[in-house]
Short mmCIF file of C-alpha atoms and ligand atoms in Angstrom, two decimals:
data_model
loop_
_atom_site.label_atom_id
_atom_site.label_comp_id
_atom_site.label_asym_id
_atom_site.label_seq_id
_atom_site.Cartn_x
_atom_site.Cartn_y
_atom_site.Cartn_z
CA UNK F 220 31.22 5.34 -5.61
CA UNK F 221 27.86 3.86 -6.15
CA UNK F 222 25.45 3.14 -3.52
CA UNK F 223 23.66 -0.22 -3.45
CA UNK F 224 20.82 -0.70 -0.65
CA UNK F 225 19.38 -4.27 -0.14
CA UNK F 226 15.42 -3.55 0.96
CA UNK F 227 13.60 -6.18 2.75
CA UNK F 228 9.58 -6.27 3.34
CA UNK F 229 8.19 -8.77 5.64
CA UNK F 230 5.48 -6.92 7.26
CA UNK F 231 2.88 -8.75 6.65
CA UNK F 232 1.91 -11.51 3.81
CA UNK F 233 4.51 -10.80 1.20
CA UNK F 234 8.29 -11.64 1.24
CA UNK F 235 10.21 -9.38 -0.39
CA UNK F 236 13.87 -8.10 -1.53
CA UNK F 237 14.81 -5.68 -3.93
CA UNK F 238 17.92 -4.04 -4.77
CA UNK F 239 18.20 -0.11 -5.50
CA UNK F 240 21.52 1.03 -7.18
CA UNK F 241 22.22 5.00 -6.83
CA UNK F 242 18.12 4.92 -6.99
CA UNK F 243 17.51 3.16 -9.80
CA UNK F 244 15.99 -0.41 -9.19
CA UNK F 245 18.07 -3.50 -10.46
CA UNK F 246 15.64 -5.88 -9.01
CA UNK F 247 12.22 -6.81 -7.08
CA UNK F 248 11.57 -10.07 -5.89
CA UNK F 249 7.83 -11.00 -4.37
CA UNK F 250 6.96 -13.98 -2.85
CA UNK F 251 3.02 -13.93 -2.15
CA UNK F 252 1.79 -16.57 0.82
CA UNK F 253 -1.20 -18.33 -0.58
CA UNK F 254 -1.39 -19.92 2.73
CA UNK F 255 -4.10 -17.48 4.06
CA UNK F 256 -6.67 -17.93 1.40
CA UNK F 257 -8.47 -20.87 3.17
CA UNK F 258 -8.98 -18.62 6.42
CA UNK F 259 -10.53 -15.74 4.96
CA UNK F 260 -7.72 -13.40 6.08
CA UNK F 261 -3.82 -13.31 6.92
CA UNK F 262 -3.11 -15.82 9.65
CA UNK F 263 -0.09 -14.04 11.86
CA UNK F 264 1.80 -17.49 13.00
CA UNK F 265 1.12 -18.77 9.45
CA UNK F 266 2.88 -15.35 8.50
CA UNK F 267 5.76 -15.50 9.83
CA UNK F 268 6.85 -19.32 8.97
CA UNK F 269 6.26 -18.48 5.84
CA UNK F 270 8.46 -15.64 5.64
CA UNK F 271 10.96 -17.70 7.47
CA UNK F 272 10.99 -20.03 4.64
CA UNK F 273 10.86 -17.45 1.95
CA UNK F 274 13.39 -14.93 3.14
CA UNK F 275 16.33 -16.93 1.96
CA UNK F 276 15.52 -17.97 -1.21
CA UNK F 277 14.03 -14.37 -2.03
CA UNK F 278 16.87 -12.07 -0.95
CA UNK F 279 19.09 -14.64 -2.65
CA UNK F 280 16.88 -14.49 -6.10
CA UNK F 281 16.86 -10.60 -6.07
CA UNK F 282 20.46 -10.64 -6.00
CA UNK F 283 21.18 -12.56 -8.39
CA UNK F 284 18.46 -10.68 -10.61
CA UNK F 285 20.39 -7.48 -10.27
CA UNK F 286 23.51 -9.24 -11.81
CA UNK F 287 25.64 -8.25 -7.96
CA UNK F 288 27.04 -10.81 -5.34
CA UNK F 289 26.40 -10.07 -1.65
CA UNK F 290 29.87 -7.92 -1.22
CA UNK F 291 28.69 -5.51 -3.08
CA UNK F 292 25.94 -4.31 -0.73
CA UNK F 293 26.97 -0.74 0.58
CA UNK F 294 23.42 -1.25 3.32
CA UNK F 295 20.51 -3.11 4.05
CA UNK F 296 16.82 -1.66 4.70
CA UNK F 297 14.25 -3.37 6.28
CA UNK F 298 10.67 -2.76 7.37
CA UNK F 299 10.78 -2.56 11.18
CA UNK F 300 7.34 -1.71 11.17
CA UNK F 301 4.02 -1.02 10.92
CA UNK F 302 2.88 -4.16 10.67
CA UNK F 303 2.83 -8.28 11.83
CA UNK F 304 5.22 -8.45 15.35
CA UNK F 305 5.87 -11.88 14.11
CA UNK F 306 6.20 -10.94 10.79
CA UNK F 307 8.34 -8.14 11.28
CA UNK F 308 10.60 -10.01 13.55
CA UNK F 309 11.88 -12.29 10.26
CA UNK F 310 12.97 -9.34 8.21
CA UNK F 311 14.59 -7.69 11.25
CA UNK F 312 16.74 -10.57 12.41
CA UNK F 313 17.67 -11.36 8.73
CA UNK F 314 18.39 -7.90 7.93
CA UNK F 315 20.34 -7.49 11.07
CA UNK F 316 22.37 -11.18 10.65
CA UNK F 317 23.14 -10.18 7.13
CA UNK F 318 24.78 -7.02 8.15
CA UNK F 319 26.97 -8.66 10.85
CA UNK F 320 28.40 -11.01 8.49
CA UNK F 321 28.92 -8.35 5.48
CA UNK F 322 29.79 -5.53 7.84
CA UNK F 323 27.64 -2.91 6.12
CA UNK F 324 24.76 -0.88 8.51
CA UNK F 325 21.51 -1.63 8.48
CA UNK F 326 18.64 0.84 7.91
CA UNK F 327 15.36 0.84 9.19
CA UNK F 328 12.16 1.58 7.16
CA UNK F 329 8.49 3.07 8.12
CA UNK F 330 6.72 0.57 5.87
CA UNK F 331 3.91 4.03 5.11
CA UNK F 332 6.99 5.75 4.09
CA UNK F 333 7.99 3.39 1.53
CA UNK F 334 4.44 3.33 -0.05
CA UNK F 335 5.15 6.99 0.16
CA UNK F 336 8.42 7.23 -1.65
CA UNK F 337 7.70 4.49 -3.88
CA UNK F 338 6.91 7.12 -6.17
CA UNK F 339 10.40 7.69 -6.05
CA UNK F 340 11.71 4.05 -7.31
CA UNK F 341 13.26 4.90 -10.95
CA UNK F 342 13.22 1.81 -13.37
CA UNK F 343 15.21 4.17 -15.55
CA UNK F 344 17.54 6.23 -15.02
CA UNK F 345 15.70 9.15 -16.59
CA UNK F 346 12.18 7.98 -14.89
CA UNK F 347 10.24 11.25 -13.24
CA UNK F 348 10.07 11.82 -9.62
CA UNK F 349 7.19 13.65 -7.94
CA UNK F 350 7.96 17.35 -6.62
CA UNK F 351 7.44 18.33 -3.18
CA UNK F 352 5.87 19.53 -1.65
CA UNK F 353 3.15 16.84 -2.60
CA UNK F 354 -0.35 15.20 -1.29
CA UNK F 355 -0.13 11.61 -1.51
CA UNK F 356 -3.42 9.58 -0.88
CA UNK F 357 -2.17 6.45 1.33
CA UNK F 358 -4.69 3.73 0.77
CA UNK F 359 -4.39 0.00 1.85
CA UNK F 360 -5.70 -2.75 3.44
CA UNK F 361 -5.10 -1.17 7.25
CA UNK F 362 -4.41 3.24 6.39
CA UNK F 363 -6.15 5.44 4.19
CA UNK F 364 -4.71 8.38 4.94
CA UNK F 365 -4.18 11.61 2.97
CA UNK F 366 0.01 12.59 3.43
CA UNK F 367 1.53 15.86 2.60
CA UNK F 368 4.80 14.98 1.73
CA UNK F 369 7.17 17.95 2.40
CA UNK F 370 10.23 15.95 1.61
CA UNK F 371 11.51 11.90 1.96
CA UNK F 372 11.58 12.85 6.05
CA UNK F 373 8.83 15.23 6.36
CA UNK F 374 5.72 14.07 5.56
CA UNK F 375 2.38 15.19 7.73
CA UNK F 376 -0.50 12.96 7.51
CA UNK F 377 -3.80 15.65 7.78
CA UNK F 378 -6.42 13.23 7.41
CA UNK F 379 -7.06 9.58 8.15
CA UNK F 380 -9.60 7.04 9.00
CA UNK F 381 -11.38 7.23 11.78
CA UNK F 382 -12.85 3.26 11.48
CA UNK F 383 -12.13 1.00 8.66
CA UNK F 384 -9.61 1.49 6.19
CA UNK F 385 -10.86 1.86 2.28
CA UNK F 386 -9.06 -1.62 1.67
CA UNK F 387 -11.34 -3.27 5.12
CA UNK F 388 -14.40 -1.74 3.21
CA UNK F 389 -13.37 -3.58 -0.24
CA UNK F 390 -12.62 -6.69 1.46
CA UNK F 391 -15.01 -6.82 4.15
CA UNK F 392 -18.58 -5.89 1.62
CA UNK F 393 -16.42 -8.88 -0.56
CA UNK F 394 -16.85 -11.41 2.32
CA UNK F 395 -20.59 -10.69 2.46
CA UNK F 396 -20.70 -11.01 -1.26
CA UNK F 397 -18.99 -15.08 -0.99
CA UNK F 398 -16.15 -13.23 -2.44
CA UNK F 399 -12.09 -14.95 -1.48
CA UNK F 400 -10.07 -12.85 0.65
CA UNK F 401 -8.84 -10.41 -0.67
CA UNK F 402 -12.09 -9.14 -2.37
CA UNK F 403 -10.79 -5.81 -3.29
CA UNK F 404 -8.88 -6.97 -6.70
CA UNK F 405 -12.26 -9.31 -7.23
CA UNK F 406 -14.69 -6.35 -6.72
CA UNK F 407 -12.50 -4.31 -9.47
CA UNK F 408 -13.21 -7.10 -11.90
CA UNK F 409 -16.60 -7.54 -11.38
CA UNK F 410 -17.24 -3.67 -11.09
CA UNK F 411 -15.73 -2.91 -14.68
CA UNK F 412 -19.33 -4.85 -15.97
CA UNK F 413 -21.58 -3.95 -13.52
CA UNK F 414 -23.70 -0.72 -13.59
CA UNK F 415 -21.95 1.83 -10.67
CA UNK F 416 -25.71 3.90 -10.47
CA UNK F 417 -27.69 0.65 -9.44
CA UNK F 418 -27.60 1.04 -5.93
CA UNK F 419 -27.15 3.87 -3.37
CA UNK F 420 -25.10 3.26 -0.18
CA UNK F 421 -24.48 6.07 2.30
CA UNK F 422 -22.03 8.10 2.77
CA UNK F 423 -20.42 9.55 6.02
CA UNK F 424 -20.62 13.28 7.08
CA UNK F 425 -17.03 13.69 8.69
CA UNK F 426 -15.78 17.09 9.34
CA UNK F 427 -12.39 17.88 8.42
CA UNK F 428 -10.39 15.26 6.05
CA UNK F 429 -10.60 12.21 7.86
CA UNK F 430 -12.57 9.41 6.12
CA UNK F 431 -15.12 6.96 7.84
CA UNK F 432 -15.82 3.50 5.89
CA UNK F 433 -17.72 1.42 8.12
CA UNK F 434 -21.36 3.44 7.55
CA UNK F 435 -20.46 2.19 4.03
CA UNK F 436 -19.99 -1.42 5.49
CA UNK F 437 -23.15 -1.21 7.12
CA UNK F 438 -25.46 -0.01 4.58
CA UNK F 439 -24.11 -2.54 2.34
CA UNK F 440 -24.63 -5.71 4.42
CA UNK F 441 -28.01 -4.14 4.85
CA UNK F 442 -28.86 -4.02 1.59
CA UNK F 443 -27.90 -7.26 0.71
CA UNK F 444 -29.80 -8.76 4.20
CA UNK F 445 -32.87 -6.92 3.35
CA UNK F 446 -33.17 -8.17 -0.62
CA UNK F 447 -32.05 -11.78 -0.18
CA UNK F 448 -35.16 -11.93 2.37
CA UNK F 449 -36.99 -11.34 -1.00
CA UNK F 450 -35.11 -13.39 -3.20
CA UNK F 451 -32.19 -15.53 -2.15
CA UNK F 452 -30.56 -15.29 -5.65
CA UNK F 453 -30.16 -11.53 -5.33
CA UNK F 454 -26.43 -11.64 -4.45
CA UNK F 455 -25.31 -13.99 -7.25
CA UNK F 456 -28.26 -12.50 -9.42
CA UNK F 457 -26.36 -8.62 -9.09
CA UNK F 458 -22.86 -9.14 -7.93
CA UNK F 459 -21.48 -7.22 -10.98
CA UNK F 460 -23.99 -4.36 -10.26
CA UNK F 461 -22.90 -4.60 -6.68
CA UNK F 462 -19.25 -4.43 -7.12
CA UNK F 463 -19.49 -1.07 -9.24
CA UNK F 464 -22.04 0.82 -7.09
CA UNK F 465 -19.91 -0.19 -4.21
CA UNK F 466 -16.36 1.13 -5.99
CA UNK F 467 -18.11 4.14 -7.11
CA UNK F 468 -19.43 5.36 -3.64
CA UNK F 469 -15.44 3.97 -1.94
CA UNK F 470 -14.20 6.26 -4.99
CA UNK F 471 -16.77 9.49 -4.03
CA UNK F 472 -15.75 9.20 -0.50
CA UNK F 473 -11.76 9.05 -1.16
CA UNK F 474 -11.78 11.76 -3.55
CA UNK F 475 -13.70 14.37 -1.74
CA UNK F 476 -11.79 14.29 0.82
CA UNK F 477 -8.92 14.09 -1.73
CA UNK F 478 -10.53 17.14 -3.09
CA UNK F 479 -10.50 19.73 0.00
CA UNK F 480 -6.57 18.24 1.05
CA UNK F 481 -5.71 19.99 -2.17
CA UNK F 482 -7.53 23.07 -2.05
CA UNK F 483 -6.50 23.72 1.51
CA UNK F 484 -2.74 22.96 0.59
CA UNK F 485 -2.73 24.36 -2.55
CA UNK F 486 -0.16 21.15 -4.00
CA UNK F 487 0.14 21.02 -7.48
CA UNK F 488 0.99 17.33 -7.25
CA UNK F 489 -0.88 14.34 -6.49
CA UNK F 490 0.41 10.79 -6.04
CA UNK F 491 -1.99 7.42 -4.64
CA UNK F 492 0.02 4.66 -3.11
CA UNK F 493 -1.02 1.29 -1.00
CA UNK F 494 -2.41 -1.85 -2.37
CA UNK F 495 -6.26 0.07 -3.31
CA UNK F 496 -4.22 2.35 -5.53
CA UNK F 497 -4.25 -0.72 -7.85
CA UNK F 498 -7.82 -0.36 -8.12
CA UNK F 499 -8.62 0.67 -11.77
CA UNK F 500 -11.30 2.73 -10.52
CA UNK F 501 -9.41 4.74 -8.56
CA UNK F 502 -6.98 4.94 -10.89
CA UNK F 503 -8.53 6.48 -13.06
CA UNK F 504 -10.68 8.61 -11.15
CA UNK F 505 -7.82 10.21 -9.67
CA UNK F 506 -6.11 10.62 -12.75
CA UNK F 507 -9.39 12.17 -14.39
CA UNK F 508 -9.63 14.74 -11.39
CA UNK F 509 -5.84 16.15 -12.00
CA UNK F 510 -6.33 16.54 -15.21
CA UNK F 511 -9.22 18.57 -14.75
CA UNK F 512 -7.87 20.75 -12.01
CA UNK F 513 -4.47 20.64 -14.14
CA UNK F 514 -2.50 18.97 -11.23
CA UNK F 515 0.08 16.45 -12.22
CA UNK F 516 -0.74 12.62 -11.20
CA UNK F 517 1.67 10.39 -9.49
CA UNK F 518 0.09 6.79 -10.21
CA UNK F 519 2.20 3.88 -9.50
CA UNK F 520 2.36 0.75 -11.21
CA UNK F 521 1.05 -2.16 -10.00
CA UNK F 522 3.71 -3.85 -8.76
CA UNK F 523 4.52 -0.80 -6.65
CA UNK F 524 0.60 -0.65 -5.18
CA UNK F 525 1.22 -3.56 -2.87
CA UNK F 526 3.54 -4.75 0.04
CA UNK F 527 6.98 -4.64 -2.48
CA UNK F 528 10.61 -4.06 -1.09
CA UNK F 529 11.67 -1.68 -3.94
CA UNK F 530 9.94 1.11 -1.57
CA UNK F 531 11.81 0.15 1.13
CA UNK F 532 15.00 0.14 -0.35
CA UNK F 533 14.41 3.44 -1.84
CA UNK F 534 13.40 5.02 1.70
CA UNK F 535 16.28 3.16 3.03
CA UNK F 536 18.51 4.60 0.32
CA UNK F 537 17.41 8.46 1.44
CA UNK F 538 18.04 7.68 5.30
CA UNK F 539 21.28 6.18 4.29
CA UNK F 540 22.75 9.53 2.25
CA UNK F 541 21.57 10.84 5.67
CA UNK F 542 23.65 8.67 7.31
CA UNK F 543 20.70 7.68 9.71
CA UNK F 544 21.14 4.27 10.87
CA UNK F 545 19.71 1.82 12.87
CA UNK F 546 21.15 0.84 15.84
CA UNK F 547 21.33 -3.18 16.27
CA UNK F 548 18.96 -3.38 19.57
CA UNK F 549 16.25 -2.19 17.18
CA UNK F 550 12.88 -4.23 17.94
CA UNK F 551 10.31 -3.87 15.11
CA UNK F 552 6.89 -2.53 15.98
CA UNK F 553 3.19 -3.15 15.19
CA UNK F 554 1.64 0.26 15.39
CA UNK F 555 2.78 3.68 14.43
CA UNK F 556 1.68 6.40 12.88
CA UNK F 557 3.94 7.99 9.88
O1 KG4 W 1288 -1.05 -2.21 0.84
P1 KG4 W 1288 -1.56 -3.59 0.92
O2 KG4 W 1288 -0.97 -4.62 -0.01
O3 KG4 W 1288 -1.35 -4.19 2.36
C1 KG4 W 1288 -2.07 -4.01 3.50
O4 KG4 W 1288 -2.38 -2.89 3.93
O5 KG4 W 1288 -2.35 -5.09 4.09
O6 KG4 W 1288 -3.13 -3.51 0.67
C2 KG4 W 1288 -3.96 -4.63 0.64
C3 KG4 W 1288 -5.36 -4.13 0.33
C4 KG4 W 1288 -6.43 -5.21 0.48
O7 KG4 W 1288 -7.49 -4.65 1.22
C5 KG4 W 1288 -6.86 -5.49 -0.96
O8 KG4 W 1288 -8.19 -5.91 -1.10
C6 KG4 W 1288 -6.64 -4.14 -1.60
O9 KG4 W 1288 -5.43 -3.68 -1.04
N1 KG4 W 1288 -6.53 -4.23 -3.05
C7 KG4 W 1288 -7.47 -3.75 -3.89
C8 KG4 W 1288 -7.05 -4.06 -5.21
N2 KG4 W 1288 -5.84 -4.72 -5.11
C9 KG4 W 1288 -5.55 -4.80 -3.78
N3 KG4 W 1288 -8.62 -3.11 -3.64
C10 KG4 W 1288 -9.37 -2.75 -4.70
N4 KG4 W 1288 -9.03 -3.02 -5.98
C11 KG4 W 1288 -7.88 -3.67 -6.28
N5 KG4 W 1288 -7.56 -3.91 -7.56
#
């Protein structure tokens, strides 16, 4: 008998459902809040009434799109965390409510897992899966981490940030630039004119593979305070210049630590997930360095880079075959590590 998982991602601005038939995706519904964009950054209370309002209409929309009705649901995942309490709390009680009234288990979801295994989400059914053991660089707006994934419930993150996050450093060097929130998709259109040798920002001397951003941070807003003291055009005068030298030094930084997680684990497979793997820098950078060190390249598609509830359904689709459900008293969380 088939197995059809329900996934639902609320944990932070997105609303999502997707359905996930025997692992093969049927359907993935987003609903993006454009609420935020006036504030410079997600609002939490602003959040979460808008998932209220979206959850309904979204989980109704992806089933429909996979051509199902409700009873035939064998489970439903949901992202219990980390992320937005308030957030959270929407997908949790819907997932939970759901599964009273259909009588199928619920199954909860590591939202950094799903980025992980969204690798995993098969539009067809002969679509290519990594291999584990694999290294998977985890970079959004609040990790960059570097995972080895062992298998779909053994993963070991061996480097992380020790500050910001590479997405923080995107958006945060955006704000100073008059960029919208988030600058990180601006920056990657205005760095694909813009010379990437320009200007020299420093780097951070961490030991190990954990990655530091906000030296980055500070050099740049440096820069920028010291030259518009000289010319108060400089900003709008250099942004494209700007956005590339600033990609290109967040690119150095990710992939040398990138770089030693491989040597010292000796994977032969790399995959990038989290909304700055839709960065076409990174993209391709990462895809140039495998090919030169003949490693095979796991790099999503868009749609999978950012908060999207085909990865949870997938994850949730692996715990279920394990049969590891989640009991109702459940409460999501805001902070955990993998
Ligand atoms: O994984 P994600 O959707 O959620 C959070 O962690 O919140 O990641 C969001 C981050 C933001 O920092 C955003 O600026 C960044 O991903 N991002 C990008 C691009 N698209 C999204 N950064 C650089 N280039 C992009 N094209």
């Amino acid at each position: 008998m088939s197995i059809t998982i329900l996934g639902i991602e609320s944990s932070c601005d997105d609303t999502s459902a997707a359905i996930i038939r025997d692992g093969v995706l049927l359907s993935n519904v987003i609903a993006s809040q454009s609420v935020h964009e006036e504030y410079g950054g997600v609002v939490p209370e602003l959040a979460s009434r808008a998932h209220q309002q979206n959850i309904v209409p979204v989980v109704d929309t992806a089933i429909k799109r996979a051509g199902i009705t409700k009873q035939d649901l064998t489970a439903i995942a949901f992202t219990r965390g980390p992320g937005l309490l308030g957030s959270l709390l929407v997908g949790t009680s819907f997932a939970k409510g759901l599964s009273v009234g259909l009588r199928i288990p619920i199954v909860d979801v590591n939202h950094l897992h799903g980025h992980v295994l969204s690798h995993f989400v098969r539009e067809k059914e002969d679509d290519t899966v990594p291999e584990y053991p694999f290294l998977c660089l985890l970079i959004s707006g609040g990790n960059s981490q570097l995972v080895l994934v062992k298998n779909y419930n053994d993963m070991q993150i061996i480097g992380q940030t020790i500050d910001d996050a590479a997405g923080e450093a995107f958006d945060k060097c955006a704000k100073v630039m008059g960029l919208p929130y988030p600058g990180g998709p601006h920056i990657d259109r205005l760095a694909a004119q813009g010379d990437a040798k320009r200007f020299k920002f420093s780097k951070p001397h961490i030991q190990g593979l954990d990655y530091s951003f906000s030296g980055l941070k500070t050099s740049f807003l440096y820069t920028l305070r010291d030259a518009v003291k000289e010319n108060p055009n400089f900003v709008e005068e250099n942004m494209a210049d700007l956005a590339a030298s600033l990609q290109a030094t967040i690119i150095e930084i990710l992939l040398d630590k990138l770089d030693k997680a491989v040597k010292q684990t000796g994977v032969k497979t790399v995959a990038i997930g989290g909304g700055v793997s839709a960065n076409s820098g990174v993209r391709q950078a990462v895809a140039d360095y495998c090919e030169r060190h003949h490693l095979t390249a796991f790099i999503p598609k868009r749609a999978f880079t950012t908060d999207n509830a085909a990865m949870v359904a997938i994850a949730g689709y692996y715990k279920y075959l394990d049969k590891d459900f989640c009991p109702y008293d459940a409460a999501p969380f805001a902070r955990v590590s993998l």
